[in-house]
CSV table of C-alpha atoms in Angstrom, one decimal:
chain,number,residue,atom,x,y,z
A,299,MET,CA,91.0,-34.9,-70.2
A,300,SER,CA,93.5,-37.1,-68.8
A,301,GLN,CA,93.5,-37.0,-65.1
A,302,THR,CA,96.6,-35.3,-63.4
A,303,ILE,CA,98.6,-36.7,-61.0
A,304,PHE,CA,101.5,-35.2,-58.9
A,305,VAL,CA,104.3,-37.1,-57.4
A,306,THR,CA,107.2,-36.0,-55.1
A,307,GLY,CA,110.7,-36.7,-55.5
A,308,ALA,CA,110.3,-36.6,-59.6
A,309,THR,CA,113.7,-37.7,-59.9
A,310,GLY,CA,113.6,-40.2,-57.9
A,311,TYR,CA,114.4,-44.4,-58.2
A,312,VAL,CA,111.2,-45.5,-57.8
A,313,ALA,CA,109.6,-42.0,-59.0
A,314,LYS,CA,110.8,-42.2,-62.5
A,315,HIS,CA,109.8,-45.1,-63.0
A,316,LEU,CA,106.3,-44.5,-61.4
A,317,ILE,CA,106.4,-41.1,-64.2
A,318,PHE,CA,107.2,-43.3,-66.7
A,319,GLN,CA,104.1,-45.7,-66.4
A,320,LEU,CA,102.0,-43.2,-65.6
A,321,LEU,CA,102.8,-41.1,-68.6
A,322,GLU,CA,102.7,-44.6,-70.5
A,323,LYS,CA,99.1,-45.2,-69.6
A,324,GLY,CA,98.0,-41.5,-70.7
A,325,TYR,CA,98.0,-39.6,-67.3
A,326,ALA,CA,99.4,-36.1,-67.2
A,327,VAL,CA,102.3,-35.4,-64.2
A,328,ARG,CA,103.4,-33.0,-62.1
A,329,GLY,CA,106.5,-33.4,-60.5
A,330,SER,CA,108.1,-32.3,-57.6
A,331,VAL,CA,112.2,-31.3,-58.3
A,332,ARG,CA,114.4,-30.0,-55.5
A,333,SER,CA,115.9,-27.8,-58.8
A,334,MET,CA,114.3,-27.3,-61.8
A,335,ASP,CA,118.0,-27.6,-62.8
A,336,SER,CA,117.7,-31.4,-62.6
A,337,GLU,CA,113.9,-31.1,-65.2
A,338,GLY,CA,115.7,-31.0,-68.3
A,339,ALA,CA,117.7,-34.7,-66.9
A,340,LEU,CA,115.0,-35.9,-66.3
A,341,LYS,CA,112.9,-35.4,-69.1
A,342,SER,CA,115.7,-36.3,-71.0
A,343,ASP,CA,115.9,-40.0,-68.9
A,344,LEU,CA,112.6,-40.7,-69.6
A,345,ILE,CA,113.1,-40.6,-73.5
A,346,ALA,CA,115.7,-42.6,-73.5
A,347,ALA,CA,113.8,-44.8,-71.5
A,348,GLY,CA,110.9,-45.3,-74.2
A,349,ILE,CA,108.7,-42.8,-73.8
A,350,PRO,CA,107.8,-40.4,-76.8
A,351,GLU,CA,109.0,-36.5,-77.0
A,352,GLN,CA,105.9,-35.3,-77.3
A,353,THR,CA,104.1,-36.9,-74.6
A,354,VAL,CA,107.0,-36.2,-72.2
A,355,THR,CA,106.5,-32.4,-73.5
A,356,GLU,CA,102.9,-32.1,-73.3
A,357,LYS,CA,102.1,-33.9,-70.4
A,358,LEU,CA,105.1,-34.2,-67.8
A,359,SER,CA,105.9,-30.2,-65.9
A,360,CYS,CA,108.4,-30.0,-63.3
A,361,VAL,CA,108.0,-27.4,-59.9
A,362,GLU,CA,111.3,-26.8,-57.7
A,363,LEU,CA,109.4,-27.7,-54.3
A,364,ASP,CA,111.4,-28.5,-50.7
A,365,LEU,CA,109.8,-31.1,-48.0
A,366,GLY,CA,111.4,-28.9,-45.2
A,367,HIS,CA,109.8,-25.7,-46.2
A,368,ASP,CA,105.4,-24.6,-47.0
A,369,MET,CA,106.5,-22.3,-49.8
A,370,GLY,CA,105.1,-23.3,-52.9
A,371,TRP,CA,103.1,-26.1,-51.8
A,372,ASP,CA,99.7,-25.1,-51.9
A,373,THR,CA,99.9,-23.8,-55.4
A,374,ALA,CA,102.1,-26.7,-56.6
A,375,LEU,CA,98.8,-28.8,-56.5
A,376,THR,CA,96.4,-27.1,-57.7
A,377,GLY,CA,94.5,-28.2,-60.0
A,378,VAL,CA,95.5,-31.9,-59.6
A,379,ASP,CA,93.5,-35.0,-59.2
A,380,ALA,CA,95.6,-36.9,-57.1
A,381,LEU,CA,98.7,-37.3,-55.2
A,382,MET,CA,101.8,-39.4,-55.0
A,383,HIS,CA,103.6,-39.4,-52.1
A,384,THR,CA,107.8,-40.8,-53.0
A,385,ALA,CA,109.8,-38.7,-51.7
A,386,SER,CA,111.8,-39.6,-48.3
A,387,PRO,CA,115.3,-39.1,-46.7
A,388,PHE,CA,117.4,-42.8,-47.3
A,389,PRO,CA,120.3,-42.7,-45.4
A,390,LEU,CA,123.0,-45.8,-45.8
A,391,ASP,CA,124.6,-44.6,-42.7
A,392,VAL,CA,122.5,-44.4,-39.4
A,393,PRO,CA,122.9,-40.8,-38.3
A,394,LYS,CA,124.4,-39.6,-35.0
A,395,ASP,CA,121.0,-37.9,-34.3
A,396,GLU,CA,117.9,-39.9,-35.4
A,397,GLU,CA,115.7,-36.7,-35.4
A,398,THR,CA,117.6,-35.8,-38.4
A,399,LEU,CA,115.7,-38.1,-40.3
A,400,ILE,CA,112.9,-38.3,-38.4
A,401,ARG,CA,111.5,-34.8,-38.3
A,402,PRO,CA,112.1,-34.3,-42.7
A,403,ALA,CA,110.0,-38.0,-43.3
A,404,VAL,CA,107.2,-36.8,-41.0
A,405,ASP,CA,106.8,-33.4,-41.3
A,406,GLY,CA,107.1,-33.5,-45.4
A,407,THR,CA,104.2,-36.4,-45.3
A,408,LEU,CA,102.6,-33.6,-43.2
A,409,ARG,CA,103.4,-30.9,-45.6
A,410,ALA,CA,102.6,-32.5,-48.6
A,411,LEU,CA,99.4,-33.9,-46.8
A,412,LYS,CA,98.2,-30.2,-45.6
A,413,ALA,CA,98.7,-29.0,-49.2
A,414,ALA,CA,96.4,-31.7,-50.5
A,415,GLN,CA,93.5,-31.0,-48.1
A,416,ASN,CA,94.0,-27.1,-49.3
A,417,ALA,CA,94.1,-27.6,-52.5
A,418,GLY,CA,91.0,-29.8,-53.0
A,419,VAL,CA,93.2,-33.1,-53.8
A,420,ASN,CA,91.3,-36.1,-52.0
A,421,ARG,CA,93.2,-38.8,-53.7
A,422,VAL,CA,96.6,-40.0,-52.3
A,423,ILE,CA,99.0,-42.8,-52.3
A,424,LEU,CA,101.7,-42.7,-50.2
A,425,THR,CA,105.3,-44.7,-50.6
A,426,SER,CA,105.9,-46.2,-47.0
A,427,SER,CA,108.2,-49.3,-46.5
A,428,THR,CA,108.2,-52.5,-45.7
A,429,VAL,CA,110.7,-51.1,-42.2
A,430,ALA,CA,107.2,-49.9,-41.0
A,431,ILE,CA,105.2,-53.2,-40.8
A,432,VAL,CA,108.6,-55.8,-39.6
A,433,SER,CA,109.4,-55.8,-35.9
A,434,TYR,CA,111.7,-58.4,-34.4
A,435,PRO,CA,111.8,-60.8,-33.0
A,436,GLN,CA,110.4,-62.6,-36.1
A,437,LYS,CA,107.0,-63.8,-35.7
A,438,PRO,CA,107.1,-67.8,-34.1
A,439,GLY,CA,108.2,-70.0,-37.0
A,440,GLY,CA,109.4,-67.2,-39.2
A,441,ALA,CA,105.7,-66.8,-40.4
A,442,ALA,CA,105.7,-63.4,-43.1
A,443,PHE,CA,104.2,-60.1,-41.9
A,444,ASP,CA,101.3,-58.4,-43.2
A,445,GLU,CA,100.1,-55.3,-43.6
A,446,THR,CA,98.2,-56.0,-40.3
A,447,ASP,CA,101.3,-55.2,-38.6
A,448,TRP,CA,102.9,-52.3,-37.7
A,449,ALA,CA,107.1,-51.6,-36.7
A,450,ASP,CA,108.0,-51.3,-32.6
A,451,THR,CA,109.4,-47.8,-33.1
A,452,LYS,CA,110.3,-48.2,-29.6
A,453,THR,CA,113.1,-50.8,-30.8
A,454,SER,CA,113.7,-49.4,-34.6
A,455,ALA,CA,117.4,-48.3,-35.6
A,456,ALA,CA,116.5,-44.6,-37.4
A,457,TYR,CA,115.8,-45.4,-41.0
A,458,PRO,CA,112.8,-48.1,-39.6
A,459,LYS,CA,111.5,-45.2,-37.2
A,460,SER,CA,111.2,-42.5,-39.8
A,461,LYS,CA,109.0,-44.0,-42.0
A,462,THR,CA,106.6,-45.7,-39.5
A,463,LEU,CA,106.3,-43.1,-37.9
A,464,ALA,CA,105.8,-40.9,-40.9
A,465,GLU,CA,103.3,-43.5,-42.5
A,466,ARG,CA,101.5,-43.1,-38.7
A,467,ALA,CA,101.3,-39.4,-38.7
A,468,ALA,CA,99.8,-39.1,-42.6
A,469,TRP,CA,97.4,-42.0,-41.4
A,470,ASP,CA,96.5,-39.7,-38.3
A,471,PHE,CA,96.2,-36.6,-40.0
A,472,VAL,CA,93.8,-38.4,-42.7
A,473,ALA,CA,91.8,-39.5,-39.8
A,474,ASN,CA,91.9,-36.7,-37.5
A,475,GLU,CA,92.0,-34.2,-40.0
A,476,ALA,CA,90.8,-34.6,-43.0
A,477,PRO,CA,88.5,-37.5,-43.3
A,478,GLU,CA,88.0,-36.2,-46.6
A,479,ILE,CA,91.0,-37.7,-48.5
A,480,ALA,CA,91.4,-41.3,-49.9
A,481,LEU,CA,95.1,-42.5,-48.7
A,482,THR,CA,96.5,-45.5,-49.7
A,483,THR,CA,99.8,-47.0,-48.5
A,484,VAL,CA,102.3,-48.8,-50.6
A,485,ASN,CA,105.0,-50.4,-48.1
A,486,PRO,CA,107.6,-52.3,-50.7
A,487,GLY,CA,110.9,-54.1,-49.6
A,488,LEU,CA,114.1,-53.7,-50.9
A,489,VAL,CA,113.6,-52.1,-53.9
A,490,LEU,CA,115.9,-54.0,-56.9
A,491,GLY,CA,115.9,-53.6,-61.0
A,492,GLN,CA,117.3,-51.1,-63.8
A,493,PRO,CA,116.8,-47.5,-63.1
A,494,ILE,CA,116.3,-45.4,-65.5
A,495,GLY,CA,119.0,-43.2,-66.3
A,496,GLN,CA,122.1,-42.7,-63.9
A,497,ARG,CA,121.0,-42.0,-60.5
A,498,TYR,CA,119.6,-44.1,-58.6
A,499,GLY,CA,120.4,-42.8,-54.8
A,500,ALA,CA,121.1,-45.0,-52.3
A,501,SER,CA,118.5,-48.2,-53.0
A,502,LEU,CA,121.1,-50.1,-55.0
A,503,ALA,CA,123.7,-49.5,-52.2
A,504,VAL,CA,123.2,-53.4,-50.8
A,505,VAL,CA,123.9,-54.8,-54.1
A,506,GLU,CA,126.6,-52.7,-54.9
A,507,ARG,CA,128.4,-53.5,-51.4
A,508,ALA,CA,128.2,-57.1,-52.3
A,509,LEU,CA,129.7,-56.2,-55.7
A,510,SER,CA,132.3,-55.1,-54.7
A,511,GLY,CA,134.1,-57.5,-52.8
A,512,LYS,CA,134.5,-55.2,-49.6
A,513,ASP,CA,133.9,-57.6,-47.3
A,514,PRO,CA,135.0,-61.0,-46.5
A,515,MET,CA,131.7,-62.3,-45.2
A,516,VAL,CA,128.0,-61.2,-45.0
A,517,PRO,CA,125.7,-60.8,-42.3
A,518,ASN,CA,122.9,-62.8,-40.9
A,519,VAL,CA,120.3,-60.9,-43.0
A,520,GLY,CA,117.3,-60.8,-45.1
A,521,PHE,CA,115.2,-58.5,-47.1
A,522,PRO,CA,111.8,-59.2,-48.6
A,523,CYS,CA,112.6,-57.6,-52.1
A,524,VAL,CA,110.4,-56.0,-54.8
A,525,ASP,CA,111.6,-55.0,-58.5
A,526,VAL,CA,110.8,-51.3,-59.0
A,527,ARG,CA,108.7,-51.6,-61.7
A,528,ASP,CA,106.2,-54.1,-59.5
A,529,VAL,CA,106.4,-51.0,-57.1
A,530,ALA,CA,105.5,-48.0,-59.2
A,531,ALA,CA,102.4,-50.5,-60.9
A,532,SER,CA,101.3,-51.4,-57.7
A,533,HIS,CA,100.7,-47.0,-57.2
A,534,ILE,CA,99.0,-47.3,-59.9
A,535,ALA,CA,96.5,-49.8,-59.5
A,536,ALA,CA,95.9,-48.3,-55.8
A,537,LEU,CA,95.0,-45.3,-57.7
A,538,GLU,CA,92.6,-47.1,-60.1
A,539,HIS,CA,90.9,-49.3,-57.7
A,540,PRO,CA,89.0,-46.6,-55.3
A,541,GLU,CA,88.2,-49.2,-52.9
A,542,SER,CA,92.3,-49.1,-52.5
A,543,ALA,CA,91.7,-46.0,-50.1
A,544,GLY,CA,92.0,-46.8,-46.3
A,545,GLU,CA,94.2,-50.5,-46.6
A,546,ARG,CA,98.3,-50.6,-46.9
A,547,PHE,CA,99.2,-52.8,-49.5
A,548,ALA,CA,103.3,-54.8,-49.3
A,549,SER,CA,104.9,-54.4,-52.2
A,550,CYS,CA,107.0,-58.0,-52.1
A,551,GLY,CA,108.0,-60.4,-54.3
A,552,GLY,CA,110.0,-62.2,-52.6
A,553,TYR,CA,112.7,-62.6,-49.7
A,554,LEU,CA,116.0,-63.1,-50.6
A,555,GLU,CA,119.2,-64.0,-47.5
A,556,PHE,CA,122.0,-62.0,-47.9
A,557,SER,CA,123.7,-64.9,-48.7
A,558,GLU,CA,121.2,-66.1,-51.0
A,559,LEU,CA,121.7,-62.6,-53.0
A,560,ALA,CA,125.8,-62.7,-53.1
A,561,ALA,CA,125.7,-66.7,-54.6
A,562,ILE,CA,123.4,-65.0,-57.4
A,563,LEU,CA,125.7,-62.9,-58.0
A,564,LYS,CA,128.4,-64.7,-57.6
A,565,ALA,CA,127.4,-67.1,-60.1
A,566,GLN,CA,126.8,-65.0,-62.5
A,567,TYR,CA,130.2,-63.1,-61.7
A,568,PRO,CA,132.6,-65.9,-60.7
A,569,ASP,CA,135.6,-63.9,-61.4
A,570,ARG,CA,134.6,-61.4,-58.9
A,571,LYS,CA,135.6,-61.9,-55.1
A,572,ILE,CA,132.2,-61.9,-53.9
A,573,ALA,CA,131.8,-62.5,-50.1
A,574,THR,CA,129.4,-65.7,-50.0
A,575,ARG,CA,129.9,-67.0,-46.2
A,576,VAL,CA,127.9,-65.7,-43.3
A,577,ALA,CA,129.4,-63.9,-40.8
A,578,PRO,CA,129.2,-64.7,-37.3
A,579,ASN,CA,125.8,-62.5,-35.6
A,580,LEU,CA,128.4,-61.5,-32.9
A,581,MET,CA,131.2,-60.2,-35.6
A,582,MET,CA,128.8,-58.0,-37.3
A,583,ARG,CA,127.8,-56.3,-33.9
A,584,ILE,CA,131.3,-55.7,-33.0
A,585,LEU,CA,131.8,-54.1,-36.4
A,586,ALA,CA,128.5,-52.0,-36.3
A,587,LEU,CA,130.9,-50.2,-33.8
A,588,PHE,CA,132.9,-48.7,-36.3
A,589,ASP,CA,130.9,-49.4,-39.4
A,590,PRO,CA,127.8,-46.9,-39.2
A,591,THR,CA,126.8,-48.4,-42.8
A,592,ILE,CA,126.6,-52.0,-40.6
A,593,ARG,CA,125.4,-50.1,-37.4
A,594,GLY,CA,121.3,-50.6,-38.6
A,595,ILE,CA,121.0,-54.2,-39.6
A,596,VAL,CA,121.5,-55.1,-36.2
A,597,PRO,CA,118.5,-55.4,-34.9
A,598,ALA,CA,117.6,-57.9,-37.7
A,599,LEU,CA,120.6,-60.6,-37.1
A,600,GLY,CA,119.5,-63.7,-37.2
A,601,GLN,CA,115.9,-62.6,-38.2
A,602,ARG,CA,113.7,-64.0,-40.9
A,603,ALA,CA,111.0,-60.9,-41.8
A,604,GLU,CA,109.4,-62.2,-44.6
A,605,VAL,CA,106.9,-60.0,-45.8
A,606,SER,CA,103.0,-60.8,-47.7
A,607,GLY,CA,102.7,-59.9,-51.2
A,608,ALA,CA,99.2,-61.5,-51.5
A,609,LYS,CA,97.3,-58.2,-50.7
A,610,ALA,CA,98.6,-56.4,-53.5
A,611,GLN,CA,98.6,-59.5,-55.7
A,612,ALA,CA,94.9,-60.7,-54.7
A,613,GLN,CA,93.4,-56.7,-54.4
A,614,LEU,CA,95.3,-55.0,-57.1
A,615,GLY,CA,96.3,-57.6,-59.6
A,616,ILE,CA,99.7,-57.2,-59.3
A,617,GLN,CA,101.9,-60.0,-60.4
A,618,PHE,CA,105.3,-59.9,-59.2
A,619,ARG,CA,108.8,-60.1,-60.9
A,620,ASN,CA,111.0,-62.5,-59.4
A,621,VAL,CA,113.3,-61.2,-58.1
A,622,SER,CA,116.2,-62.5,-58.4
A,623,ASP,CA,115.9,-61.9,-62.2
A,624,SER,CA,116.0,-58.0,-60.9
A,625,LEU,CA,118.9,-58.2,-58.7
A,626,LEU,CA,120.3,-59.7,-62.2
A,627,GLU,CA,119.2,-56.0,-64.1
A,628,THR,CA,120.5,-54.5,-60.8
A,629,ALA,CA,124.0,-55.8,-61.1
A,630,ALA,CA,124.0,-55.8,-64.4
A,631,PHE,CA,123.3,-51.7,-64.8
A,632,LEU,CA,125.7,-51.5,-62.0
A,633,GLN,CA,128.6,-53.1,-63.6
A,634,LYS,CA,127.7,-51.1,-67.1
A,635,GLN,CA,128.2,-48.0,-65.3
A,636,ASP,CA,131.6,-48.7,-63.9
A,637,ARG,CA,130.5,-48.7,-60.3
A,638,ILE,CA,131.5,-52.2,-59.7
């Protein structure tokens, strides 16, 4: 009998790829959705992506849960073998009150972990982020960050702070209240690659904005990047390597400066007005006063924040894809969807 894996936020960009790979490998999946109205679309998307209809019918089920409320969580996790908690708010804009982002991230993570404990689920894989690893200023000489590093919440913007505090809350909960839970975190960089289905949330907004030609210049920032399929594979590899318990794993296949990202897109779409010139940092700071989508990157201006994926390669056997190829796949998807 195959193991049953519970995946929160089942309709999310990463979660769909994770469910796809779990089903491919023979696992049964129980996924949480905000509304059961989305179950049919999720199953249709997975079938269209190549999972046999019989497998989807027999191996995938959904339950309606809200990360903001306790109702139904303990029952939903009863009888599962492991929890993969991928759900977390991802905003495009910096919120006026950072607590509107931080509290749902922290409370939702703790709610999922407590439900796992109550249901006797002792294996948890948590999706965190490289923003919970990176701090500014950069390391001397631009040396890569790794899993031993933590973001400084005193200087972090709202989203990095929410991911950092949520991950720390998870580690603290396991250490102090649930030592029986074997926890592993996967910390992806900027996730790229073709989504499963038409919905992908805010994850591809960076590429969408670069392709739009909205900006005359690009900011002096960069991103640790990773293919969405490699993020999903990292979760499953962590599950299948019991020795990964108690460990963090950065999921990063490369690093792209925004100017590099734009140049790759410009070469592929020469007729588009894709900006490649780097904007002065002072200009970006001024623009951030008026554009909330810029405000969140101000701490990163002029900084290089590479994150090493060597640990995931060595201990989980992940072979990361070329992130330039993932970027072009993302762009092709957006163009096909008439999003650019």
